[in-house]
């Protein structure tokens, strides 16, 4: 807990490669349990607030997008448990890494998701438009070393890393806005429903910075997987 609280104020520590794999696994599973507790506790709070009329029910009227209803359960699992954690961790927490590869990938994926969202395109489905956007976004992989070092120098500034951590978690929460029917329901309702994603974003950032981005992706994937495992 102390490491995590320190991280919230000073998210600068590089990935700790001296920690043994077994300890990393225990910590990662511990974070996964904390995320599950956060989801359940805040879910119960949302239910209580809805029952008291303090917030609107933003879940009851939600319908799955048509393309998901047409997908097989295996394809849905692949999208939410494999692709979503990979893309979201790169986009929202990749810039906290100090690896040139992850920084390039974060910029590319972030731009790809942003443009697809602006033009209301399904970034999970590769058609001629999303392919074109993906190819254009891939230009970040061809950044020269000189430009990349300048970017890394900027991203390494403590205040910049603090902004990346907190703003990345806020954007991660807002990214899940369309998981609910929040339109016209007020700011407080939106905050209560998106709060679990914000908290989990901070936890995933801590895991990713402390042990490396693949660990953050793995915890994110396991967090997305448990509903499939419980509900079959």
Coordinates of N, CA and C in Angstrom, one line a residue:
X1 N 0.8 -1.2 0.0 CA 0.0 0.0 0.0 C 0.9 1.3 0.0
X2 N 2.0 1.2 0.8 CA 2.8 2.4 0.9 C 3.4 2.7 -0.5
X3 N 3.9 1.6 -1.2 CA 4.4 1.8 -2.5 C 3.4 2.5 -3.5
X4 N 2.2 2.0 -3.4 CA 1.2 2.5 -4.3 C 0.9 4.0 -4.0
X5 N 0.7 4.4 -2.7 CA 0.4 5.7 -2.3 C 1.6 6.7 -2.7
X6 N 2.8 6.2 -2.6 CA 4.0 7.0 -3.0 C 3.9 7.2 -4.5
X7 N 3.5 6.1 -5.2 CA 3.5 6.2 -6.7 C 2.5 7.2 -7.1
X8 N 1.4 7.4 -6.4 CA 0.3 8.4 -6.8 C 0.9 9.8 -6.8
X9 N 1.9 10.0 -6.0 CA 2.5 11.4 -5.9 C 3.8 11.5 -6.7
X10 N 4.4 10.4 -7.0 CA 5.7 10.4 -7.7 C 5.9 9.2 -8.5
X11 N 5.2 9.1 -9.7 CA 5.1 7.9 -10.5 C 6.4 7.8 -11.4
X12 N 7.5 7.8 -10.8 CA 8.7 7.9 -11.6 C 9.6 6.6 -11.6
X13 N 9.3 5.7 -10.7 CA 10.2 4.5 -10.5 C 10.2 3.7 -11.8
X14 N 11.3 3.3 -12.3 CA 11.4 2.4 -13.5 C 10.9 1.0 -13.1
X15 N 10.7 0.2 -14.1 CA 10.3 -1.2 -13.8 C 11.3 -1.9 -13.0
X16 N 10.8 -2.5 -11.9 CA 11.7 -3.2 -11.0 C 12.0 -4.6 -11.4
X17 N 13.1 -4.9 -12.1 CA 13.4 -6.2 -12.6 C 14.1 -7.1 -11.6
X18 N 14.4 -6.6 -10.4 CA 15.0 -7.4 -9.4 C 14.1 -8.2 -8.6
X19 N 12.8 -7.9 -8.7 CA 11.8 -8.7 -8.0 C 11.6 -10.0 -8.7
X20 N 11.5 -11.1 -7.9 CA 11.4 -12.4 -8.5 C 10.0 -12.6 -9.1
X21 N 9.9 -13.5 -10.1 CA 8.7 -13.7 -10.8 C 7.5 -14.1 -9.9
X22 N 7.8 -15.0 -8.9 CA 6.8 -15.4 -8.0 C 6.2 -14.3 -7.2
X23 N 7.1 -13.3 -6.7 CA 6.6 -12.2 -6.0 C 5.7 -11.3 -6.9
X24 N 6.2 -11.1 -8.1 CA 5.4 -10.3 -9.0 C 4.0 -10.9 -9.2
X25 N 4.0 -12.2 -9.4 CA 2.7 -12.8 -9.5 C 1.8 -12.6 -8.3
X26 N 2.3 -12.7 -7.1 CA 1.5 -12.5 -5.9 C 1.0 -11.1 -5.8
X27 N 1.9 -10.2 -6.2 CA 1.4 -8.8 -6.1 C 0.4 -8.5 -7.2
X28 N 0.6 -9.0 -8.4 CA -0.4 -8.9 -9.5 C -1.7 -9.4 -9.1
X29 N -1.7 -10.6 -8.5 CA -3.0 -11.3 -8.1 C -3.6 -10.4 -7.0
X30 N -2.8 -9.9 -6.1 CA -3.3 -9.0 -5.0 C -4.0 -7.8 -5.6
X31 N -3.4 -7.2 -6.6 CA -4.0 -6.0 -7.3 C -5.3 -6.4 -8.0
X32 N -5.3 -7.6 -8.6 CA -6.5 -8.1 -9.2 C -7.7 -8.2 -8.2
X33 N -7.3 -8.8 -7.0 CA -8.4 -8.9 -6.0 C -8.9 -7.5 -5.5
X34 N -7.9 -6.6 -5.4 CA -8.3 -5.2 -5.0 C -9.3 -4.6 -6.1
X35 N -8.9 -4.8 -7.3 CA -9.8 -4.3 -8.4 C -11.2 -5.0 -8.4
X36 N -11.2 -6.2 -8.1 CA -12.5 -6.9 -8.0 C -13.3 -6.4 -6.8
X37 N -12.6 -6.1 -5.7 CA -13.3 -5.5 -4.5 C -13.8 -4.1 -4.8
X38 N -13.0 -3.4 -5.5 CA -13.4 -2.0 -5.9 C -14.7 -2.1 -6.8
X39 N -14.7 -3.0 -7.8 CA -15.8 -3.2 -8.7 C -17.1 -3.6 -7.9
X40 N -17.0 -4.5 -7.0 CA -18.1 -5.0 -6.3 C -18.6 -3.9 -5.3
X41 N -17.7 -3.3 -4.5 CA -18.1 -2.3 -3.6 C -18.8 -1.1 -4.2
X42 N -18.2 -0.6 -5.3 CA -18.8 0.6 -5.9 C -20.0 0.2 -6.7
X43 N -20.1 -1.1 -7.2 CA -21.3 -1.5 -7.8 C -22.5 -1.5 -6.8
X44 N -22.2 -2.0 -5.6 CA -23.2 -2.0 -4.5 C -23.6 -0.6 -4.1
X45 N -22.6 0.3 -4.1 CA -22.9 1.7 -3.8 C -23.8 2.3 -4.9
X46 N -23.5 2.0 -6.1 CA -24.3 2.5 -7.2 C -25.8 2.0 -7.1
X47 N -25.9 0.7 -6.7 CA -27.2 0.2 -6.6 C -28.0 0.9 -5.4
X48 N -27.3 1.1 -4.3 CA -27.9 1.8 -3.2 C -28.3 3.3 -3.6
X49 N -27.4 4.0 -4.3 CA -27.8 5.3 -4.6 C -28.9 5.4 -5.6
X50 N -29.0 4.4 -6.5 CA -30.1 4.3 -7.5 C -31.4 4.1 -6.7
X51 N -31.4 3.1 -5.8 CA -32.6 2.8 -5.0 C -33.1 4.0 -4.2
X52 N -32.2 4.8 -3.7 CA -32.6 6.0 -3.0 C -32.9 7.2 -3.8
X53 N -32.8 7.0 -5.1 CA -33.1 8.1 -6.1 C -32.1 9.2 -6.1
X54 N -30.8 8.9 -5.6 CA -29.8 9.9 -5.6 C -29.1 10.0 -7.0
X55 N -29.0 8.9 -7.7 CA -28.5 8.9 -9.1 C -29.4 8.2 -10.0
X56 N -29.3 8.4 -11.3 CA -30.1 7.7 -12.2 C -29.5 6.3 -12.5
X57 N -30.4 5.4 -13.0 CA -29.9 4.1 -13.3 C -29.3 4.1 -14.8
X58 N -28.0 4.1 -14.9 CA -27.3 4.2 -16.2 C -27.0 2.8 -16.8
X59 N -27.5 1.7 -16.1 CA -27.1 0.4 -16.6 C -28.4 -0.3 -17.2
X60 N -29.5 -0.1 -16.6 CA -30.7 -0.8 -16.9 C -31.1 -0.6 -18.4
X61 N -30.9 0.6 -19.0 CA -31.3 0.8 -20.4 C -30.2 0.5 -21.4
X62 N -29.1 0.0 -20.9 CA -27.9 -0.2 -21.8 C -28.1 -1.5 -22.6
X63 N -27.9 -1.3 -23.9 CA -27.9 -2.4 -24.9 C -26.6 -2.7 -25.5
X64 N -26.3 -3.9 -25.7 CA -25.0 -4.2 -26.4 C -25.1 -3.7 -27.8
X65 N -24.0 -3.2 -28.4 CA -23.9 -2.8 -29.8 C -24.3 -3.9 -30.7
X66 N -24.9 -3.6 -31.8 CA -25.3 -4.7 -32.7 C -24.2 -5.6 -33.2
X67 N -23.0 -5.1 -33.4 CA -21.9 -5.9 -33.9 C -21.5 -7.0 -32.8
X68 N -21.7 -6.6 -31.5 CA -21.3 -7.6 -30.5 C -22.4 -8.7 -30.4
X69 N -23.6 -8.3 -30.6 CA -24.7 -9.3 -30.5 C -24.6 -10.3 -31.6
X70 N -23.9 -9.9 -32.7 CA -23.7 -10.8 -33.8 C -22.5 -11.7 -33.7
X71 N -21.6 -11.4 -32.7 CA -20.4 -12.1 -32.6 C -20.5 -13.4 -31.8
X72 N -19.7 -14.4 -32.0 CA -19.7 -15.6 -31.2 C -19.1 -15.2 -29.8
X73 N -19.3 -16.1 -28.9 CA -18.8 -15.9 -27.5 C -17.3 -15.9 -27.5
X74 N -16.7 -16.7 -28.4 CA -15.2 -16.7 -28.5 C -14.7 -15.4 -29.1
X75 N -15.3 -14.8 -30.0 CA -14.9 -13.6 -30.6 C -15.0 -12.4 -29.6
X76 N -16.1 -12.5 -28.8 CA -16.3 -11.4 -27.8 C -15.2 -11.6 -26.7
X77 N -14.9 -12.8 -26.3 CA -13.8 -13.1 -25.4 C -12.5 -12.5 -25.9
X78 N -12.2 -12.8 -27.1 CA -11.0 -12.3 -27.8 C -10.9 -10.8 -27.7
X79 N -12.0 -10.1 -28.0 CA -12.0 -8.7 -28.1 C -11.8 -8.1 -26.7
X80 N -12.6 -8.6 -25.7 CA -12.6 -7.9 -24.4 C -11.4 -8.4 -23.5
X81 N -10.9 -9.6 -23.7 CA -9.9 -10.1 -22.8 C -8.5 -10.0 -23.4
X82 N -8.4 -9.9 -24.7 CA -7.1 -9.9 -25.3 C -6.8 -8.5 -26.0
X83 N -7.7 -8.1 -26.9 CA -7.5 -6.9 -27.6 C -7.7 -5.6 -26.8
X84 N -8.8 -5.6 -26.0 CA -9.0 -4.4 -25.2 C -7.9 -4.1 -24.2
X85 N -7.5 -5.0 -23.4 CA -6.4 -4.7 -22.5 C -5.1 -4.3 -23.2
X86 N -4.8 -4.9 -24.3 CA -3.6 -4.6 -25.0 C -3.6 -3.1 -25.5
X87 N -4.7 -2.8 -26.2 CA -4.9 -1.4 -26.8 C -5.0 -0.4 -25.7
X88 N -5.8 -0.7 -24.7 CA -6.0 0.4 -23.6 C -4.8 0.6 -22.8
X89 N -4.0 -0.4 -22.5 CA -2.8 -0.2 -21.7 C -1.8 0.5 -22.5
X90 N -1.7 0.3 -23.7 CA -0.7 1.0 -24.6 C -1.2 2.5 -24.7
X91 N -2.4 2.7 -24.9 CA -2.9 4.0 -25.2 C -2.9 4.9 -23.9
X92 N -3.3 4.4 -22.8 CA -3.5 5.2 -21.6 C -2.4 5.1 -20.6
X93 N -1.5 4.1 -20.7 CA -0.4 4.0 -19.7 C 0.9 3.7 -20.4
X94 N 0.9 3.6 -21.7 CA 2.2 3.3 -22.4 C 3.2 4.4 -22.3
X95 N 2.8 5.7 -22.2 CA 3.7 6.8 -22.1 C 4.4 6.9 -20.8
X96 N 3.9 6.1 -19.8 CA 4.6 6.1 -18.5 C 5.8 5.1 -18.5
X97 N 5.9 4.3 -19.6 CA 7.1 3.4 -19.7 C 8.3 4.2 -20.2
X98 N 9.4 3.7 -20.0 CA 10.6 4.4 -20.4 C 11.3 3.6 -21.6
X99 N 10.6 2.7 -22.1 CA 11.0 1.9 -23.3 C 10.6 2.7 -24.6
X100 N 11.6 2.8 -25.5 CA 11.3 3.4 -26.8 C 10.2 2.7 -27.6
X101 N 10.2 1.4 -27.5 CA 9.2 0.6 -28.2 C 7.8 0.9 -27.7
X102 N 7.7 0.9 -26.4 CA 6.3 1.2 -25.8 C 5.9 2.6 -26.1
X103 N 6.8 3.6 -26.0 CA 6.4 5.0 -26.3 C 5.9 5.1 -27.7
X104 N 6.7 4.5 -28.7 CA 6.2 4.5 -30.1 C 4.8 3.8 -30.2
X105 N 4.7 2.7 -29.6 CA 3.4 2.0 -29.7 C 2.3 2.7 -29.0
X106 N 2.6 3.4 -27.9 CA 1.5 4.2 -27.2 C 1.1 5.3 -28.1
X107 N 2.0 6.0 -28.7 CA 1.6 7.2 -29.6 C 0.8 6.7 -30.8
X108 N 1.2 5.5 -31.4 CA 0.5 5.0 -32.5 C -0.9 4.5 -32.2
X109 N -1.0 3.8 -31.1 CA -2.3 3.2 -30.7 C -3.2 4.3 -30.2
X110 N -2.7 5.3 -29.5 CA -3.5 6.4 -29.0 C -4.1 7.2 -30.2
X111 N -3.3 7.5 -31.2 CA -3.8 8.2 -32.3 C -4.8 7.4 -33.1
X112 N -4.5 6.1 -33.2 CA -5.5 5.2 -33.9 C -6.8 5.2 -33.2
X113 N -6.9 5.0 -31.9 CA -8.1 5.0 -31.2 C -8.8 6.3 -31.2
X114 N -8.1 7.4 -31.1 CA -8.6 8.8 -31.1 C -9.3 9.1 -32.5
X115 N -8.6 8.8 -33.6 CA -9.2 9.1 -34.9 C -10.4 8.2 -35.1
X116 N -10.3 6.9 -34.8 CA -11.5 6.0 -35.0 C -12.7 6.5 -34.2
X117 N -12.4 7.0 -33.0 CA -13.5 7.4 -32.1 C -14.1 8.7 -32.7
X118 N -13.3 9.6 -33.1 CA -13.8 10.9 -33.7 C -14.7 10.6 -34.9
X119 N -14.4 9.6 -35.7 CA -15.1 9.4 -36.9 C -16.1 8.2 -36.7
X120 N -16.3 7.8 -35.4 CA -17.3 6.8 -35.1 C -17.1 5.5 -35.8
X121 N -15.8 5.0 -35.9 CA -15.4 3.8 -36.5 C -15.2 2.7 -35.5
X122 N -15.5 1.5 -35.8 CA -15.2 0.4 -34.9 C -13.7 0.0 -35.0
X123 N -12.9 0.4 -34.1 CA -11.5 0.1 -34.2 C -11.1 -1.3 -34.0
X124 N -12.0 -2.2 -33.6 CA -11.8 -3.6 -33.5 C -11.9 -4.3 -34.8
X125 N -12.6 -3.7 -35.8 CA -12.8 -4.3 -37.1 C -12.0 -3.6 -38.1
X126 N -11.2 -4.4 -38.8 CA -10.3 -3.8 -39.8 C -10.9 -3.7 -41.2
X127 N -11.3 -2.5 -41.6 CA -11.8 -2.3 -42.9 C -10.9 -1.3 -43.6
X128 N -11.3 -0.8 -44.8 CA -10.4 0.1 -45.5 C -10.1 1.3 -44.8
X129 N -11.1 1.9 -44.0 CA -10.8 3.1 -43.3 C -10.0 2.9 -42.0
X130 N -10.3 1.9 -41.2 CA -9.5 1.7 -40.0 C -8.1 1.2 -40.4
X131 N -8.0 0.5 -41.5 CA -6.6 0.1 -42.0 C -5.8 1.3 -42.4
X132 N -6.5 2.2 -43.1 CA -5.8 3.5 -43.5 C -5.3 4.2 -42.2
X133 N -6.2 4.3 -41.2 CA -5.8 5.1 -40.0 C -4.7 4.3 -39.3
X134 N -4.8 3.0 -39.3 CA -3.7 2.2 -38.6 C -2.4 2.5 -39.3
X135 N -2.4 2.5 -40.6 CA -1.1 2.7 -41.4 C -0.6 4.1 -41.1
X136 N -1.4 5.1 -41.1 CA -1.0 6.4 -40.8 C -0.5 6.6 -39.4
X137 N -1.2 5.9 -38.5 CA -0.7 6.0 -37.0 C 0.6 5.3 -36.8
X138 N 0.9 4.4 -37.7 CA 2.1 3.6 -37.6 C 3.4 4.5 -37.9
X139 N 3.2 5.7 -38.3 CA 4.3 6.6 -38.6 C 5.2 6.8 -37.4
X140 N 4.5 6.7 -36.2 CA 5.3 6.9 -34.9 C 6.4 5.9 -34.8
X141 N 6.3 4.7 -35.4 CA 7.3 3.7 -35.3 C 8.6 4.1 -36.1
X142 N 8.4 5.1 -36.9 CA 9.6 5.5 -37.7 C 10.2 6.8 -37.2
X143 N 9.9 7.2 -36.0 CA 10.5 8.4 -35.4 C 12.0 8.2 -35.3
X144 N 12.7 9.2 -35.7 CA 14.2 9.1 -35.5 C 14.6 9.0 -34.1
X145 N 15.8 8.5 -33.8 CA 16.2 8.4 -32.4 C 16.3 9.8 -31.8
X146 N 16.7 10.8 -32.5 CA 16.9 12.1 -32.0 C 15.5 12.7 -31.5
X147 N 14.5 12.5 -32.3 CA 13.1 13.0 -31.9 C 12.6 12.2 -30.7
X148 N 12.9 10.9 -30.8 CA 12.4 10.0 -29.7 C 13.1 10.4 -28.4
X149 N 14.3 10.7 -28.4 CA 15.0 11.0 -27.2 C 14.5 12.4 -26.6
X150 N 14.1 13.3 -27.5 CA 13.5 14.5 -27.0 C 12.1 14.3 -26.4
X151 N 11.4 13.4 -27.0 CA 10.1 13.0 -26.4 C 10.3 12.3 -25.1
X152 N 11.2 11.4 -25.0 CA 11.5 10.7 -23.7 C 11.9 11.7 -22.6
X153 N 12.8 12.6 -23.0 CA 13.2 13.6 -22.1 C 12.0 14.4 -21.5
X154 N 11.1 14.8 -22.4 CA 9.9 15.5 -21.9 C 9.1 14.7 -21.0
X155 N 8.8 13.4 -21.4 CA 8.0 12.5 -20.6 C 8.6 12.1 -19.3
X156 N 9.9 12.2 -19.2 CA 10.6 11.9 -17.9 C 10.5 12.9 -16.8
X157 N 10.0 14.1 -17.2 CA 9.9 15.2 -16.2 C 8.8 14.8 -15.1
X158 N 9.2 14.9 -13.8 CA 8.2 14.4 -12.8 C 6.8 15.0 -12.9
X159 N 6.7 16.3 -13.2 CA 5.3 16.8 -13.3 C 4.6 16.3 -14.5
X160 N 5.3 16.0 -15.6 CA 4.7 15.4 -16.8 C 4.2 14.0 -16.5
X161 N 5.0 13.2 -15.8 CA 4.6 11.9 -15.4 C 3.4 11.9 -14.5
X162 N 3.3 12.9 -13.6 CA 2.2 13.0 -12.7 C 0.9 13.3 -13.5
X163 N 1.0 14.2 -14.5 CA -0.1 14.5 -15.4 C -0.5 13.2 -16.2
X164 N 0.5 12.5 -16.7 CA 0.2 11.3 -17.5 C -0.6 10.3 -16.6
X165 N -0.1 10.1 -15.4 CA -0.8 9.2 -14.5 C -2.3 9.5 -14.3
X166 N -2.5 10.7 -13.8 CA -3.8 11.1 -13.4 C -4.8 11.4 -14.6
X167 N -4.3 12.1 -15.6 CA -5.1 12.3 -16.8 C -5.3 11.0 -17.5
X168 N -4.3 10.1 -17.6 CA -4.5 8.9 -18.2 C -5.6 8.0 -17.6
X169 N -5.7 8.1 -16.2 CA -6.7 7.4 -15.5 C -8.1 8.0 -15.7
X170 N -8.1 9.3 -15.8 CA -9.4 10.0 -16.1 C -9.9 9.7 -17.5
X171 N -9.0 9.7 -18.5 CA -9.3 9.4 -19.8 C -9.8 7.9 -20.0
X172 N -9.1 7.1 -19.2 CA -9.5 5.6 -19.2 C -10.9 5.5 -18.7
X173 N -11.3 6.2 -17.7 CA -12.6 6.2 -17.2 C -13.6 6.7 -18.2
X174 N -13.3 7.8 -18.8 CA -14.2 8.4 -19.8 C -14.3 7.5 -21.1
X175 N -13.2 6.8 -21.3 CA -13.3 5.8 -22.5 C -14.4 4.8 -22.3
X176 N -14.8 4.5 -21.1 CA -15.9 3.6 -20.8 C -17.2 4.2 -20.7
X177 N -17.3 5.5 -21.1 CA -18.5 6.3 -20.9 C -19.7 5.6 -21.6
X178 N -19.4 5.0 -22.8 CA -20.5 4.4 -23.6 C -20.9 3.0 -23.1
X179 N -20.2 2.5 -22.0 CA -20.7 1.3 -21.4 C -22.0 1.5 -20.7
X180 N -22.4 2.8 -20.5 CA -23.6 3.1 -19.7 C -24.5 4.0 -20.6
X181 N -25.7 4.2 -20.2 CA -26.6 5.2 -20.8 C -26.6 6.5 -19.9
X182 N -25.5 7.2 -20.1 CA -25.2 8.4 -19.2 C -25.7 9.7 -19.8
X183 N -26.1 9.7 -21.1 CA -26.5 10.9 -21.7 C -27.7 11.6 -20.9
X184 N -27.4 12.9 -20.6 CA -28.5 13.6 -19.9 C -28.7 13.3 -18.5
X185 N -27.9 12.5 -17.8 CA -28.2 12.0 -16.5 C -27.4 12.8 -15.4
X186 N -26.6 13.7 -15.8 CA -26.0 14.6 -14.7 C -24.6 14.1 -14.4
X187 N -23.8 15.1 -13.9 CA -22.4 14.8 -13.7 C -22.2 13.8 -12.6
X188 N -22.9 13.9 -11.5 CA -22.7 13.1 -10.3 C -23.0 11.6 -10.7
X189 N -24.0 11.4 -11.5 CA -24.3 10.0 -11.9 C -23.2 9.4 -12.8
X190 N -22.6 10.3 -13.7 CA -21.5 9.8 -14.5 C -20.3 9.5 -13.6
X191 N -20.0 10.4 -12.7 CA -18.8 10.2 -11.8 C -18.9 8.9 -11.0
X192 N -20.1 8.6 -10.4 CA -20.3 7.4 -9.6 C -20.1 6.2 -10.5
X193 N -20.6 6.2 -11.7 CA -20.5 5.0 -12.5 C -19.1 4.8 -13.1
X194 N -18.4 5.9 -13.3 CA -17.1 5.8 -14.0 C -16.0 5.7 -12.9
X195 N -16.3 5.9 -11.7 CA -15.2 5.9 -10.6 C -14.4 4.6 -10.6
X196 N -15.1 3.4 -10.7 CA -14.3 2.2 -10.7 C -13.2 2.1 -11.7
X197 N -13.5 2.6 -12.9 CA -12.5 2.6 -14.0 C -11.4 3.5 -13.7
X198 N -11.6 4.7 -13.0 CA -10.6 5.6 -12.7 C -9.6 5.0 -11.6
X199 N -10.2 4.4 -10.6 CA -9.4 3.7 -9.6 C -8.6 2.6 -10.1
X200 N -9.3 1.7 -10.9 CA -8.5 0.6 -11.5 C -7.5 1.1 -12.5
X201 N -7.7 2.2 -13.1 CA -6.6 2.8 -14.0 C -5.4 3.1 -13.2
X202 N -5.5 3.7 -12.1 CA -4.4 4.0 -11.2 C -3.7 2.7 -10.8
X203 N -4.4 1.7 -10.4 CA -3.8 0.4 -10.0 C -3.1 -0.2 -11.1
X204 N -3.6 -0.2 -12.3 CA -3.0 -0.8 -13.5 C -1.7 0.0 -13.9
X205 N -1.8 1.3 -13.7 CA -0.6 2.1 -14.0 C 0.6 1.7 -13.0
X206 N 0.2 1.5 -11.7 CA 1.2 1.2 -10.7 C 1.9 -0.2 -11.1
X207 N 1.1 -1.2 -11.5 CA 1.6 -2.5 -11.8 C 2.5 -2.3 -13.1
X208 N 2.0 -1.6 -14.1 CA 2.8 -1.4 -15.3 C 4.1 -0.7 -15.2
X209 N 4.1 0.3 -14.3 CA 5.4 1.0 -14.1 C 6.3 0.2 -13.2
X210 N 5.8 -0.4 -12.2 CA 6.7 -1.2 -11.3 C 7.3 -2.4 -11.9
X211 N 6.5 -3.2 -12.7 CA 6.9 -4.5 -13.2 C 7.1 -4.5 -14.7
X212 N 6.6 -3.5 -15.4 CA 6.6 -3.5 -16.8 C 5.2 -3.6 -17.4
X213 N 5.0 -3.0 -18.6 CA 3.7 -2.9 -19.2 C 3.0 -4.3 -19.4
X214 N 3.8 -5.4 -19.8 CA 3.1 -6.7 -19.9 C 2.4 -7.1 -18.7
X215 N 2.9 -6.8 -17.5 CA 2.2 -7.1 -16.3 C 0.9 -6.4 -16.1
X216 N 0.9 -5.1 -16.5 CA -0.4 -4.3 -16.5 C -1.4 -4.9 -17.4
X217 N -0.9 -5.3 -18.6 CA -1.8 -5.9 -19.6 C -2.4 -7.2 -19.1
X218 N -1.6 -8.0 -18.4 CA -2.0 -9.3 -17.9 C -3.1 -9.1 -16.8
X219 N -2.9 -8.2 -15.9 CA -3.8 -7.9 -14.8 C -5.1 -7.4 -15.4
X220 N -5.0 -6.5 -16.4 CA -6.2 -5.9 -17.1 C -7.0 -7.0 -17.7
X221 N -6.3 -7.9 -18.4 CA -6.9 -9.1 -19.1 C -7.6 -10.0 -18.1
X222 N -7.0 -10.3 -17.0 CA -7.6 -11.1 -16.0 C -8.9 -10.4 -15.4
X223 N -8.8 -9.1 -15.2 CA -9.9 -8.4 -14.7 C -11.1 -8.4 -15.6
X224 N -10.8 -8.4 -16.9 CA -11.9 -8.5 -17.9 C -12.4 -9.9 -18.1
X225 N -11.6 -10.9 -17.7 CA -11.9 -12.3 -18.0 C -12.9 -12.8 -16.9
X226 N -12.8 -12.3 -15.7 CA -13.6 -13.0 -14.6 C -15.1 -13.0 -14.9
X227 N -15.7 -12.0 -15.5 CA -17.1 -12.1 -15.8 C -17.4 -13.3 -16.8
X228 N -16.6 -13.5 -17.7 CA -16.8 -14.6 -18.7 C -16.6 -16.0 -17.9
X229 N -15.7 -16.0 -17.0 CA -15.4 -17.3 -16.3 C -16.6 -17.6 -15.3
X230 N -17.1 -16.5 -14.7 CA -18.2 -16.7 -13.7 C -19.6 -17.0 -14.4
X231 N -19.8 -16.3 -15.6 CA -21.1 -16.4 -16.2 C -21.0 -17.5 -17.3
X232 N -19.8 -18.0 -17.6 CA -19.7 -19.0 -18.7 C -19.9 -18.5 -20.0

